[in-house]
Amino acid sequence: MNQEICDIFDRIAPVYDELNNWLSLGQHRIWKEMTVKWSGAKPGDTCLDLCCGSGDLAFRLARYVGTMGQVYGVDFSPKLLAVAQVRAQGQYPEPAIAWIQGDALNLPFNANYFDAGTMGYGLRNVKDIPRSLEELHRVLKPGGKAAILDFHRPKNQQIRAFQQWYLNNIVVPLAQQMGFKEEYAYINPSLDRFPTGQEQVGLAREVGFTSVTHYPIANDMMGVLVVNK
Ligand SMILES: C/C(=C\Cc1cc(O)c2ccccc2c1O)CCC[C@H](C)CCC[C@H](C)CCCC(C)C
Ligand SMILES: C[S@@+](CC[C@H](N)C(=O)[O-])C[C@H]1O[C@@H](n2cnc3c(N)ncnc32)[C@H](O)[C@@H]1O
């Protein structure tokens, strides 16, 4: 387990949802809705939300699978899982989501267990991307599908410059006011190291996914990798 990354998310847990709403001007909700739609989740399915954090994607999956389905949210940050649990308890009826503290690189599930999966802003944060894709491939049923949302480096240099400007001059200073400068300053370098959409497609094919597509969204500043087993 990567304790350093886990500590970052534990520290920002109290402000995580509020900052995402403000900093994306609410747009992250649209990106997450697209992700769940592209995961192919349907009523009655058993679904996995990897790196679930405070649960945004898991809650959406729960609405798609309905009362006959089941959702599992997995994350290694106890503080973000606690936020997710409190949010779930505030809903009526409480959604059928099992919150599990676990490592995306070593999932506590049998092979071929899930019909569909999502992962939001998790892939860029895991220590070993191929291993994480391999684990996702293992736990999905044959024919199962998953959608992976994350930041993306735009090909257009002006849009890339805007993205960097926004991260350095809006995101970091606003986070600094809440005492989390270093934690949010981490996003930009982590994006520099992150494989491009096409590189992600290659990595997913290497672990055995058959049909793989990367969809650029938000002017290529974000992307959704859709994988089929
Ligand atoms: C929900 C979002 C990001 C989650 C997220 C991911 C991380 O890896 C982190 C690492 C460390 C700290 C926090 C996070 C974290 O919150 C996406 C939206 C939030 C972004 C901070 C906003 C980024 C906006 C785009 C670069 C540009 C959009 C411009 C438009 C005018 C809204
Ligand atoms: C940016 S947050 C995303 C949370 C949520 N999916 C969302 O979209 O708002 C990234 C999450 O990945 C989790 N994470 C990173 N690496 C992980 C790993 N190896 N195993 C489990 N969780 C991990 C962090 O704890 C954090 O909650």
CSV table of C-alpha atoms and ligand atoms in Angstrom, one decimal:
chain,number,residue,atom,x,y,z
A,1,MET,CA,0.0,0.0,0.0
A,2,ASN,CA,1.2,3.5,-0.8
A,3,GLN,CA,1.0,5.2,2.6
A,4,GLU,CA,2.1,8.6,1.4
A,5,ILE,CA,-0.8,8.8,-1.1
A,6,CYS,CA,-3.2,7.4,1.5
A,7,ASP,CA,-2.1,10.1,3.9
A,8,ILE,CA,-2.8,12.9,1.3
A,9,PHE,CA,-6.4,11.7,0.9
A,10,ASP,CA,-6.9,11.2,4.6
A,11,ARG,CA,-5.8,14.8,5.2
A,12,ILE,CA,-8.0,16.4,2.6
A,13,ALA,CA,-11.1,14.2,3.4
A,14,PRO,CA,-12.9,17.0,5.3
A,15,VAL,CA,-12.7,19.4,2.4
A,16,TYR,CA,-12.6,17.0,-0.6
A,17,ASP,CA,-16.2,17.2,-1.8
A,18,GLU,CA,-16.5,20.9,-1.3
A,19,LEU,CA,-13.3,21.7,-3.1
A,20,ASN,CA,-14.2,19.5,-6.1
A,21,ASN,CA,-17.5,21.3,-6.4
A,22,TRP,CA,-16.0,24.7,-6.3
A,23,LEU,CA,-12.8,24.0,-8.4
A,24,SER,CA,-14.6,22.3,-11.2
A,25,LEU,CA,-17.6,24.7,-11.1
A,26,GLY,CA,-19.8,21.6,-10.6
A,27,GLN,CA,-18.5,20.0,-13.8
A,28,HIS,CA,-17.1,16.9,-12.1
A,29,ARG,CA,-20.7,15.7,-11.6
A,30,ILE,CA,-21.3,15.6,-15.3
A,31,TRP,CA,-18.0,13.8,-15.9
A,32,LYS,CA,-18.9,11.2,-13.3
A,33,GLU,CA,-22.4,10.7,-14.7
A,34,MET,CA,-20.8,10.0,-18.1
A,35,THR,CA,-18.4,7.5,-16.6
A,36,VAL,CA,-21.2,5.6,-14.9
A,37,LYS,CA,-23.2,5.6,-18.1
A,38,TRP,CA,-20.2,4.2,-20.0
A,39,SER,CA,-19.6,1.5,-17.4
A,40,GLY,CA,-22.7,-0.2,-18.8
A,41,ALA,CA,-24.1,-0.8,-15.3
A,42,LYS,CA,-27.7,-2.0,-15.4
A,43,PRO,CA,-30.5,-3.0,-12.9
A,44,GLY,CA,-29.6,-6.0,-10.9
A,45,ASP,CA,-25.9,-5.8,-11.6
A,46,THR,CA,-23.1,-6.3,-9.1
A,47,CYS,CA,-20.7,-3.4,-9.5
A,48,LEU,CA,-17.4,-2.2,-8.2
A,49,ASP,CA,-16.3,1.4,-7.7
A,50,LEU,CA,-12.5,1.3,-7.3
A,51,CYS,CA,-10.8,4.1,-5.4
A,52,CYS,CA,-14.3,5.2,-4.4
A,53,GLY,CA,-13.2,8.1,-2.1
A,54,SER,CA,-16.2,9.9,-0.7
A,55,GLY,CA,-18.4,7.7,-3.0
A,56,ASP,CA,-19.7,10.0,-5.8
A,57,LEU,CA,-19.4,7.2,-8.5
A,58,ALA,CA,-20.6,4.5,-6.1
A,59,PHE,CA,-23.8,6.5,-5.3
A,60,ARG,CA,-24.5,6.9,-9.0
A,61,LEU,CA,-23.9,3.2,-9.7
A,62,ALA,CA,-26.3,2.3,-6.9
A,63,ARG,CA,-29.0,4.3,-8.7
A,64,TYR,CA,-28.3,2.4,-11.9
A,65,VAL,CA,-28.4,-1.1,-10.4
A,66,GLY,CA,-31.5,-0.4,-8.2
A,67,THR,CA,-32.7,-2.5,-5.2
A,68,MET,CA,-31.9,-5.8,-6.9
A,69,GLY,CA,-28.2,-4.9,-7.5
A,70,GLN,CA,-25.2,-4.5,-5.2
A,71,VAL,CA,-22.4,-2.0,-5.3
A,72,TYR,CA,-19.0,-2.3,-3.6
A,73,GLY,CA,-16.9,0.8,-3.0
A,74,VAL,CA,-13.2,0.1,-2.3
A,75,ASP,CA,-10.6,2.6,-1.1
A,76,PHE,CA,-7.5,2.6,1.1
A,77,SER,CA,-8.3,5.9,2.8
A,78,PRO,CA,-10.2,5.3,6.1
A,79,LYS,CA,-11.1,9.0,6.3
A,80,LEU,CA,-12.6,9.3,2.9
A,81,LEU,CA,-14.5,6.0,3.4
A,82,ALA,CA,-15.9,7.5,6.6
A,83,VAL,CA,-17.2,10.5,4.6
A,84,ALA,CA,-18.8,8.1,2.1
A,85,GLN,CA,-20.5,6.2,4.9
A,86,VAL,CA,-21.9,9.3,6.5
A,87,ARG,CA,-23.2,10.5,3.1
A,88,ALA,CA,-24.9,7.0,2.6
A,89,GLN,CA,-26.5,7.1,6.0
A,90,GLY,CA,-28.0,10.6,5.1
A,91,GLN,CA,-29.9,9.1,2.2
A,92,TYR,CA,-33.3,7.4,2.4
A,93,PRO,CA,-33.5,4.7,1.5
A,94,GLU,CA,-29.9,4.0,2.3
A,95,PRO,CA,-28.2,2.7,-0.9
A,96,ALA,CA,-27.0,-0.9,-1.0
A,97,ILE,CA,-23.3,-0.1,-1.0
A,98,ALA,CA,-20.6,-2.1,0.9
A,99,TRP,CA,-17.7,0.2,1.8
A,100,ILE,CA,-14.5,-1.8,1.9
A,101,GLN,CA,-11.1,-0.6,3.0
A,102,GLY,CA,-8.7,-2.2,0.5
A,103,ASP,CA,-5.9,-1.9,-2.0
A,104,ALA,CA,-6.7,-1.5,-5.7
A,105,LEU,CA,-3.5,-3.5,-6.4
A,106,ASN,CA,-4.7,-6.5,-4.4
A,107,LEU,CA,-8.5,-6.6,-4.4
A,108,PRO,CA,-10.3,-8.7,-1.8
A,109,PHE,CA,-12.6,-10.4,-4.4
A,110,ASN,CA,-12.8,-13.6,-6.3
A,111,ALA,CA,-12.2,-13.6,-10.0
A,112,ASN,CA,-15.1,-13.0,-12.4
A,113,TYR,CA,-17.3,-11.4,-9.7
A,114,PHE,CA,-18.5,-8.0,-11.1
A,115,ASP,CA,-20.7,-7.1,-14.0
A,116,ALA,CA,-19.4,-3.6,-14.3
A,117,GLY,CA,-16.9,-1.2,-12.6
A,118,THR,CA,-15.9,2.4,-12.3
A,119,MET,CA,-12.7,4.2,-11.2
A,120,GLY,CA,-12.7,8.0,-10.7
A,121,TYR,CA,-9.3,9.8,-10.4
A,122,GLY,CA,-7.8,6.6,-9.0
A,123,LEU,CA,-5.6,5.3,-11.8
A,124,ARG,CA,-3.2,8.3,-11.8
A,125,ASN,CA,-2.8,7.8,-8.0
A,126,VAL,CA,-2.0,4.1,-7.9
A,127,LYS,CA,1.7,3.0,-7.6
A,128,ASP,CA,1.5,0.4,-10.3
A,129,ILE,CA,-1.0,1.2,-13.2
A,130,PRO,CA,-0.6,-2.2,-15.1
A,131,ARG,CA,-1.1,-4.1,-11.8
A,132,SER,CA,-4.2,-2.1,-11.0
A,133,LEU,CA,-5.7,-2.8,-14.5
A,134,GLU,CA,-4.8,-6.5,-14.1
A,135,GLU,CA,-6.7,-6.6,-10.9
A,136,LEU,CA,-9.7,-4.9,-12.5
A,137,HIS,CA,-9.6,-7.4,-15.3
A,138,ARG,CA,-9.4,-10.3,-12.9
A,139,VAL,CA,-12.5,-9.4,-10.9
A,140,LEU,CA,-14.7,-8.5,-13.9
A,141,LYS,CA,-16.9,-11.2,-15.3
A,142,PRO,CA,-16.2,-12.3,-18.9
A,143,GLY,CA,-18.2,-9.7,-20.9
A,144,GLY,CA,-18.0,-7.2,-18.0
A,145,LYS,CA,-17.2,-3.6,-18.6
A,146,ALA,CA,-15.5,-0.7,-16.7
A,147,ALA,CA,-15.1,3.0,-17.2
A,148,ILE,CA,-12.1,4.8,-15.8
A,149,LEU,CA,-12.2,8.6,-15.4
A,150,ASP,CA,-9.2,10.8,-14.8
A,151,PHE,CA,-7.3,14.0,-15.8
A,152,HIS,CA,-5.8,14.0,-19.3
A,153,ARG,CA,-3.0,16.1,-20.9
A,154,PRO,CA,-4.7,17.9,-23.8
A,155,LYS,CA,-2.9,17.5,-27.2
A,156,ASN,CA,-3.7,21.2,-28.0
A,157,GLN,CA,-0.9,23.2,-26.4
A,158,GLN,CA,-3.2,26.2,-25.6
A,159,ILE,CA,-5.6,24.1,-23.8
A,160,ARG,CA,-2.7,22.3,-22.0
A,161,ALA,CA,-1.4,25.7,-21.0
A,162,PHE,CA,-4.8,26.7,-19.7
A,163,GLN,CA,-5.1,23.5,-17.7
A,164,GLN,CA,-1.7,24.1,-16.1
A,165,TRP,CA,-2.5,27.7,-15.4
A,166,TYR,CA,-5.8,26.7,-13.8
A,167,LEU,CA,-4.2,24.1,-11.6
A,168,ASN,CA,-1.3,26.4,-10.5
A,169,ASN,CA,-3.2,29.6,-10.2
A,170,ILE,CA,-6.8,28.7,-9.2
A,171,VAL,CA,-6.7,25.2,-7.7
A,172,VAL,CA,-3.5,25.4,-5.6
A,173,PRO,CA,-4.1,29.0,-4.1
A,174,LEU,CA,-7.7,28.1,-3.2
A,175,ALA,CA,-6.6,24.9,-1.6
A,176,GLN,CA,-3.9,26.8,0.2
A,177,GLN,CA,-6.5,29.0,1.8
A,178,MET,CA,-7.9,25.9,3.4
A,179,GLY,CA,-4.5,24.7,4.5
A,180,PHE,CA,-3.9,22.1,1.7
A,181,LYS,CA,-1.4,23.7,-0.7
A,182,GLU,CA,1.0,20.7,-0.9
A,183,GLU,CA,-1.8,18.2,-1.3
A,184,TYR,CA,-3.3,20.0,-4.3
A,185,ALA,CA,0.1,21.0,-5.8
A,186,TYR,CA,0.5,17.2,-6.3
A,187,ILE,CA,-2.1,17.0,-9.0
A,188,ASN,CA,0.0,18.8,-11.8
A,189,PRO,CA,3.2,16.6,-11.5
A,190,SER,CA,1.1,13.5,-11.2
A,191,LEU,CA,-0.6,14.4,-14.5
A,192,ASP,CA,2.8,14.9,-16.1
A,193,ARG,CA,3.7,11.3,-15.3
A,194,PHE,CA,0.3,9.9,-16.3
A,195,PRO,CA,0.1,7.9,-19.5
A,196,THR,CA,-1.8,9.5,-22.4
A,197,GLY,CA,-5.2,8.1,-23.4
A,198,GLN,CA,-3.6,6.1,-26.2
A,199,GLU,CA,-0.9,4.8,-23.8
A,200,GLN,CA,-3.7,3.8,-21.4
A,201,VAL,CA,-5.4,1.9,-24.3
A,202,GLY,CA,-2.2,0.0,-24.9
A,203,LEU,CA,-1.7,-0.9,-21.1
A,204,ALA,CA,-5.3,-2.1,-20.9
A,205,ARG,CA,-4.9,-4.4,-24.0
A,206,GLU,CA,-1.7,-5.8,-22.5
A,207,VAL,CA,-3.5,-7.1,-19.4
A,208,GLY,CA,-6.2,-8.8,-21.6
A,209,PHE,CA,-9.0,-6.3,-22.1
A,210,THR,CA,-10.5,-7.0,-25.6
A,211,SER,CA,-12.3,-3.8,-26.7
A,212,VAL,CA,-10.7,-0.7,-25.3
A,213,THR,CA,-11.4,3.0,-26.1
A,214,HIS,CA,-10.3,6.3,-24.5
A,215,TYR,CA,-12.8,9.1,-24.8
A,216,PRO,CA,-11.4,12.6,-24.3
A,217,ILE,CA,-13.9,14.9,-22.4
A,218,ALA,CA,-13.8,18.5,-21.1
A,219,ASN,CA,-11.8,19.7,-24.1
A,220,ASP,CA,-9.4,16.8,-23.6
A,221,MET,CA,-8.5,18.0,-20.1
A,222,MET,CA,-10.2,14.8,-18.7
A,223,GLY,CA,-10.7,11.4,-20.3
A,224,VAL,CA,-12.6,8.2,-19.8
A,225,LEU,CA,-11.0,4.8,-20.6
A,226,VAL,CA,-13.7,2.2,-21.4
A,227,VAL,CA,-12.6,-1.4,-21.1
A,228,ASN,CA,-14.4,-4.7,-21.9
A,229,LYS,CA,-13.3,-8.1,-20.7
B,1,LIG,C1,-13.0,15.5,-9.0
B,1,LIG,C2,-11.7,16.0,-9.6
B,1,LIG,C3,-10.6,15.7,-9.1
B,1,LIG,C4,-10.4,14.8,-7.9
B,1,LIG,C5,-9.0,14.9,-7.4
B,1,LIG,C6,-8.0,14.0,-7.9
B,1,LIG,C7,-6.7,14.0,-7.4
B,1,LIG,O1,-5.8,13.3,-7.9
B,1,LIG,C8,-6.4,14.8,-6.3
B,1,LIG,C9,-5.1,14.8,-5.8
B,1,LIG,C10,-4.8,15.6,-4.7
B,1,LIG,C11,-5.7,16.4,-4.2
B,1,LIG,C12,-7.0,16.4,-4.7
B,1,LIG,C13,-7.3,15.6,-5.8
B,1,LIG,C14,-8.6,15.7,-6.3
B,1,LIG,O2,-9.6,16.4,-5.8
B,1,LIG,C15,-11.8,16.9,-10.8
B,1,LIG,C16,-12.2,18.3,-10.5
B,1,LIG,C17,-11.4,19.1,-9.5
B,1,LIG,C18,-10.2,19.7,-10.0
B,1,LIG,C19,-9.3,20.2,-8.9
B,1,LIG,C20,-10.6,20.9,-11.0
B,1,LIG,C21,-9.7,20.8,-12.2
B,1,LIG,C22,-10.3,21.6,-13.3
B,1,LIG,C23,-9.6,21.4,-14.7
B,1,LIG,C24,-8.1,21.4,-14.7
B,1,LIG,C25,-10.1,22.6,-15.5
B,1,LIG,C26,-11.6,22.7,-15.5
B,1,LIG,C27,-11.8,24.2,-15.9
B,1,LIG,C28,-13.3,24.6,-15.9
B,1,LIG,C29,-13.3,26.0,-16.0
B,1,LIG,C30,-14.0,24.1,-14.7
B,2,LIG,C1,-8.9,11.7,-6.2
B,2,LIG,S1,-9.6,10.5,-5.2
B,2,LIG,C2,-11.0,10.0,-6.1
B,2,LIG,C3,-12.2,9.7,-5.3
B,2,LIG,C4,-13.5,9.4,-6.0
B,2,LIG,N1,-13.3,8.2,-6.9
B,2,LIG,C5,-13.9,10.6,-6.8
B,2,LIG,O1,-13.9,10.5,-8.1
B,2,LIG,O2,-14.2,11.6,-6.2
B,2,LIG,C6,-8.5,9.2,-5.4
B,2,LIG,C7,-8.8,8.0,-4.4
B,2,LIG,O3,-8.0,6.9,-4.8
B,2,LIG,C8,-7.7,6.3,-3.6
B,2,LIG,N2,-6.5,5.4,-3.8
B,2,LIG,C9,-5.4,5.7,-4.4
B,2,LIG,N3,-4.6,4.6,-4.6
B,2,LIG,C10,-5.3,3.6,-4.0
B,2,LIG,C11,-5.0,2.2,-3.9
B,2,LIG,N4,-3.9,1.6,-4.3
B,2,LIG,N5,-6.0,1.4,-3.4
B,2,LIG,C12,-7.2,1.9,-2.9
B,2,LIG,N6,-7.5,3.3,-3.0
B,2,LIG,C13,-6.5,4.1,-3.6
B,2,LIG,C14,-7.4,7.4,-2.6
B,2,LIG,O4,-7.5,7.0,-1.2
B,2,LIG,C15,-8.5,8.4,-3.0
B,2,LIG,O5,-9.7,8.2,-2.2
